[in-house]
């Protein structure tokens, strides 16, 4: 059935590589221990030695396979070499083309490649490069969203072109519970990728205030106001916090560079200052004006009512999916009623 594993993992449940360091070793290991696909997030700068330490720390917490996510918009060649040297199970890439030569290098190292896409055209390029799986990100997703299509229309189109090559497709965007899981399976996906739901877990490295807002708030907006200088042309979906809701319209050339410093954080072992309108989300080390910082979230955030252990998230997803699918197969006839 559809809730079973993909790419050698027990379940087809992927924990998104939450940036810049929110999906750390503790979250990834607990996802892996529960049978899901846990993904670390590589630094957005070349730091191969540190990345090796991150991978090895995760291995000290689990004997299950896991992976690392890399944003191709940032320097990444040395980081990818470290990932392949460490022979993690999965390399997940996003926001850029992944050439066939690098896929071949990953395969020679025994590493499977998952490319996240936001359009049919990107999916076609990923398939031509020989990737092992594709994550289809719908416009409903939180964080940086590259595509404009909703998941319900984009997903089946990608499934159709991937089927002939036997490449599994994973759905992402607004999925937080078993209902979303089953809906994705019904559209042809073989797995689901969740970001916001795993952000709101006990093991996530997000700041407690950020987690609290994920539970308390239920509206998001697709915008480009955060991190314009660091990552231009990269729109994102964020929580409509009181700060964001009251934010005045920005000028076209206005960005975080000219804004005041509102906090400090240690990100991937490096000290960073956080300016107003920066795209950096607050992690557990962050100090300062937390509520005025960027807080990414998908449209499914309104369904998140509590902070859970990561393993419990996976357990509930599987159980809810099994129940829902069982009801559809064995349940009462909706026209004639129960027999």
Short mmCIF file of C-alpha atoms in Angstrom, two decimals, residues 53-175:
data_model
loop_
_atom_site.label_atom_id
_atom_site.label_comp_id
_atom_site.label_asym_id
_atom_site.label_seq_id
_atom_site.Cartn_x
_atom_site.Cartn_y
_atom_site.Cartn_z
CA UNK A 53 30.81 16.47 11.77
CA UNK A 54 27.07 17.04 11.40
CA UNK A 55 26.67 13.76 9.50
CA UNK A 56 28.77 11.84 12.00
CA UNK A 57 26.86 13.26 14.96
CA UNK A 58 23.63 12.11 13.33
CA UNK A 59 25.12 8.64 12.85
CA UNK A 60 25.90 8.53 16.55
CA UNK A 61 22.17 8.91 17.22
CA UNK A 62 20.79 6.40 14.71
CA UNK A 63 21.85 3.31 12.80
CA UNK A 64 19.20 4.00 10.16
CA UNK A 65 19.82 5.68 6.80
CA UNK A 66 19.28 9.44 6.34
CA UNK A 67 20.20 12.20 3.92
CA UNK A 68 21.32 15.79 3.45
CA UNK A 69 19.59 18.63 1.60
CA UNK A 70 21.55 21.18 -0.45
CA UNK A 71 20.28 24.46 -1.90
CA UNK A 72 21.98 24.81 -5.27
CA UNK A 73 21.57 28.60 -5.28
CA UNK A 74 24.45 28.82 -2.79
CA UNK A 75 28.08 27.55 -2.92
CA UNK A 76 27.87 23.78 -2.63
CA UNK A 77 30.54 21.85 -4.57
CA UNK A 78 32.78 21.06 -1.56
CA UNK A 79 29.76 20.30 0.60
CA UNK A 80 28.45 17.80 -1.94
CA UNK A 81 31.87 16.14 -2.10
CA UNK A 82 31.74 15.70 1.67
CA UNK A 83 28.24 14.26 1.46
CA UNK A 84 29.33 11.73 -1.16
CA UNK A 85 32.49 10.86 0.78
CA UNK A 86 30.38 10.17 3.85
CA UNK A 87 28.05 8.00 1.74
CA UNK A 88 24.79 9.12 3.28
CA UNK A 89 21.72 7.42 1.84
CA UNK A 90 20.23 10.43 0.06
CA UNK A 91 21.34 13.73 -1.45
CA UNK A 92 18.37 16.07 -1.81
CA UNK A 93 18.81 19.13 -4.01
CA UNK A 94 16.64 22.15 -4.69
CA UNK A 95 16.49 25.53 -6.38
CA UNK A 96 18.73 24.91 -9.36
CA UNK A 97 19.59 22.39 -12.03
CA UNK A 98 21.40 19.24 -11.03
CA UNK A 99 23.56 18.08 -13.97
CA UNK A 100 23.63 14.45 -14.99
CA UNK A 101 27.37 14.26 -14.26
CA UNK A 102 26.76 14.98 -10.59
CA UNK A 103 24.01 12.37 -10.47
CA UNK A 104 26.47 9.86 -11.89
CA UNK A 105 29.03 10.83 -9.24
CA UNK A 106 26.44 10.37 -6.51
CA UNK A 107 25.47 6.97 -7.86
CA UNK A 108 29.12 5.89 -8.00
CA UNK A 109 29.32 6.76 -4.29
CA UNK A 110 26.16 4.74 -3.60
CA UNK A 111 24.12 7.86 -2.84
CA UNK A 112 20.60 8.30 -4.21
CA UNK A 113 19.51 11.69 -5.53
CA UNK A 114 16.16 13.38 -4.93
CA UNK A 115 15.48 16.62 -6.79
CA UNK A 116 12.75 18.94 -5.53
CA UNK A 117 10.91 20.77 -8.31
CA UNK A 118 8.13 23.31 -8.66
CA UNK A 119 7.10 22.85 -12.28
CA UNK A 120 6.62 20.23 -14.97
CA UNK A 121 9.60 21.61 -16.88
CA UNK A 122 11.89 21.19 -13.86
CA UNK A 123 10.63 17.64 -13.41
CA UNK A 124 11.47 16.81 -17.01
CA UNK A 125 15.02 18.11 -16.50
CA UNK A 126 15.41 16.11 -13.30
CA UNK A 127 14.24 12.95 -15.03
CA UNK A 128 16.67 13.49 -17.90
CA UNK A 129 19.49 13.82 -15.34
CA UNK A 130 18.66 10.37 -13.98
CA UNK A 131 17.53 11.25 -10.45
CA UNK A 132 16.19 8.52 -8.19
CA UNK A 133 13.08 10.40 -7.01
CA UNK A 134 11.37 13.75 -7.41
CA UNK A 135 9.75 15.90 -4.74
CA UNK A 136 6.95 17.98 -6.25
CA UNK A 137 6.51 21.17 -4.22
CA UNK A 138 3.14 22.86 -4.54
CA UNK A 139 2.53 26.56 -4.08
CA UNK A 140 1.00 25.78 -0.66
CA UNK A 141 4.39 24.95 0.82
CA UNK A 142 6.21 27.00 3.42
CA UNK A 143 9.65 28.54 3.11
CA UNK A 144 11.12 29.34 -0.28
CA UNK A 145 8.72 28.23 -3.00
CA UNK A 146 9.97 28.18 -6.57
CA UNK A 147 6.76 27.20 -8.39
CA UNK A 148 3.38 28.82 -8.92
CA UNK A 149 1.17 25.74 -9.35
CA UNK A 150 -0.93 24.16 -6.63
CA UNK A 151 -0.04 20.61 -5.62
CA UNK A 152 -3.35 19.08 -6.71
CA UNK A 153 -2.80 20.14 -10.33
CA UNK A 154 0.98 19.80 -10.62
CA UNK A 155 1.48 16.47 -8.84
CA UNK A 156 -0.48 14.17 -11.20
CA UNK A 157 1.20 15.71 -14.25
CA UNK A 158 4.63 14.92 -12.84
CA UNK A 159 3.46 11.44 -11.80
CA UNK A 160 2.41 10.77 -15.38
CA UNK A 161 5.80 11.62 -16.90
CA UNK A 162 7.78 9.90 -14.12
CA UNK A 163 5.82 6.65 -14.27
CA UNK A 164 7.39 5.48 -17.54
CA UNK A 165 10.84 5.69 -15.95
CA UNK A 166 9.82 4.10 -12.67
CA UNK A 167 10.87 7.18 -10.69
CA UNK A 168 8.89 7.65 -7.47
CA UNK A 169 7.25 11.02 -6.91
CA UNK A 170 6.93 12.60 -3.47
CA UNK A 171 4.33 15.28 -2.73
CA UNK A 172 5.11 18.45 -0.75
CA UNK A 173 3.06 21.48 0.19
CA UNK A 174 0.42 21.89 2.88
CA UNK A 175 0.51 18.24 4.05
#
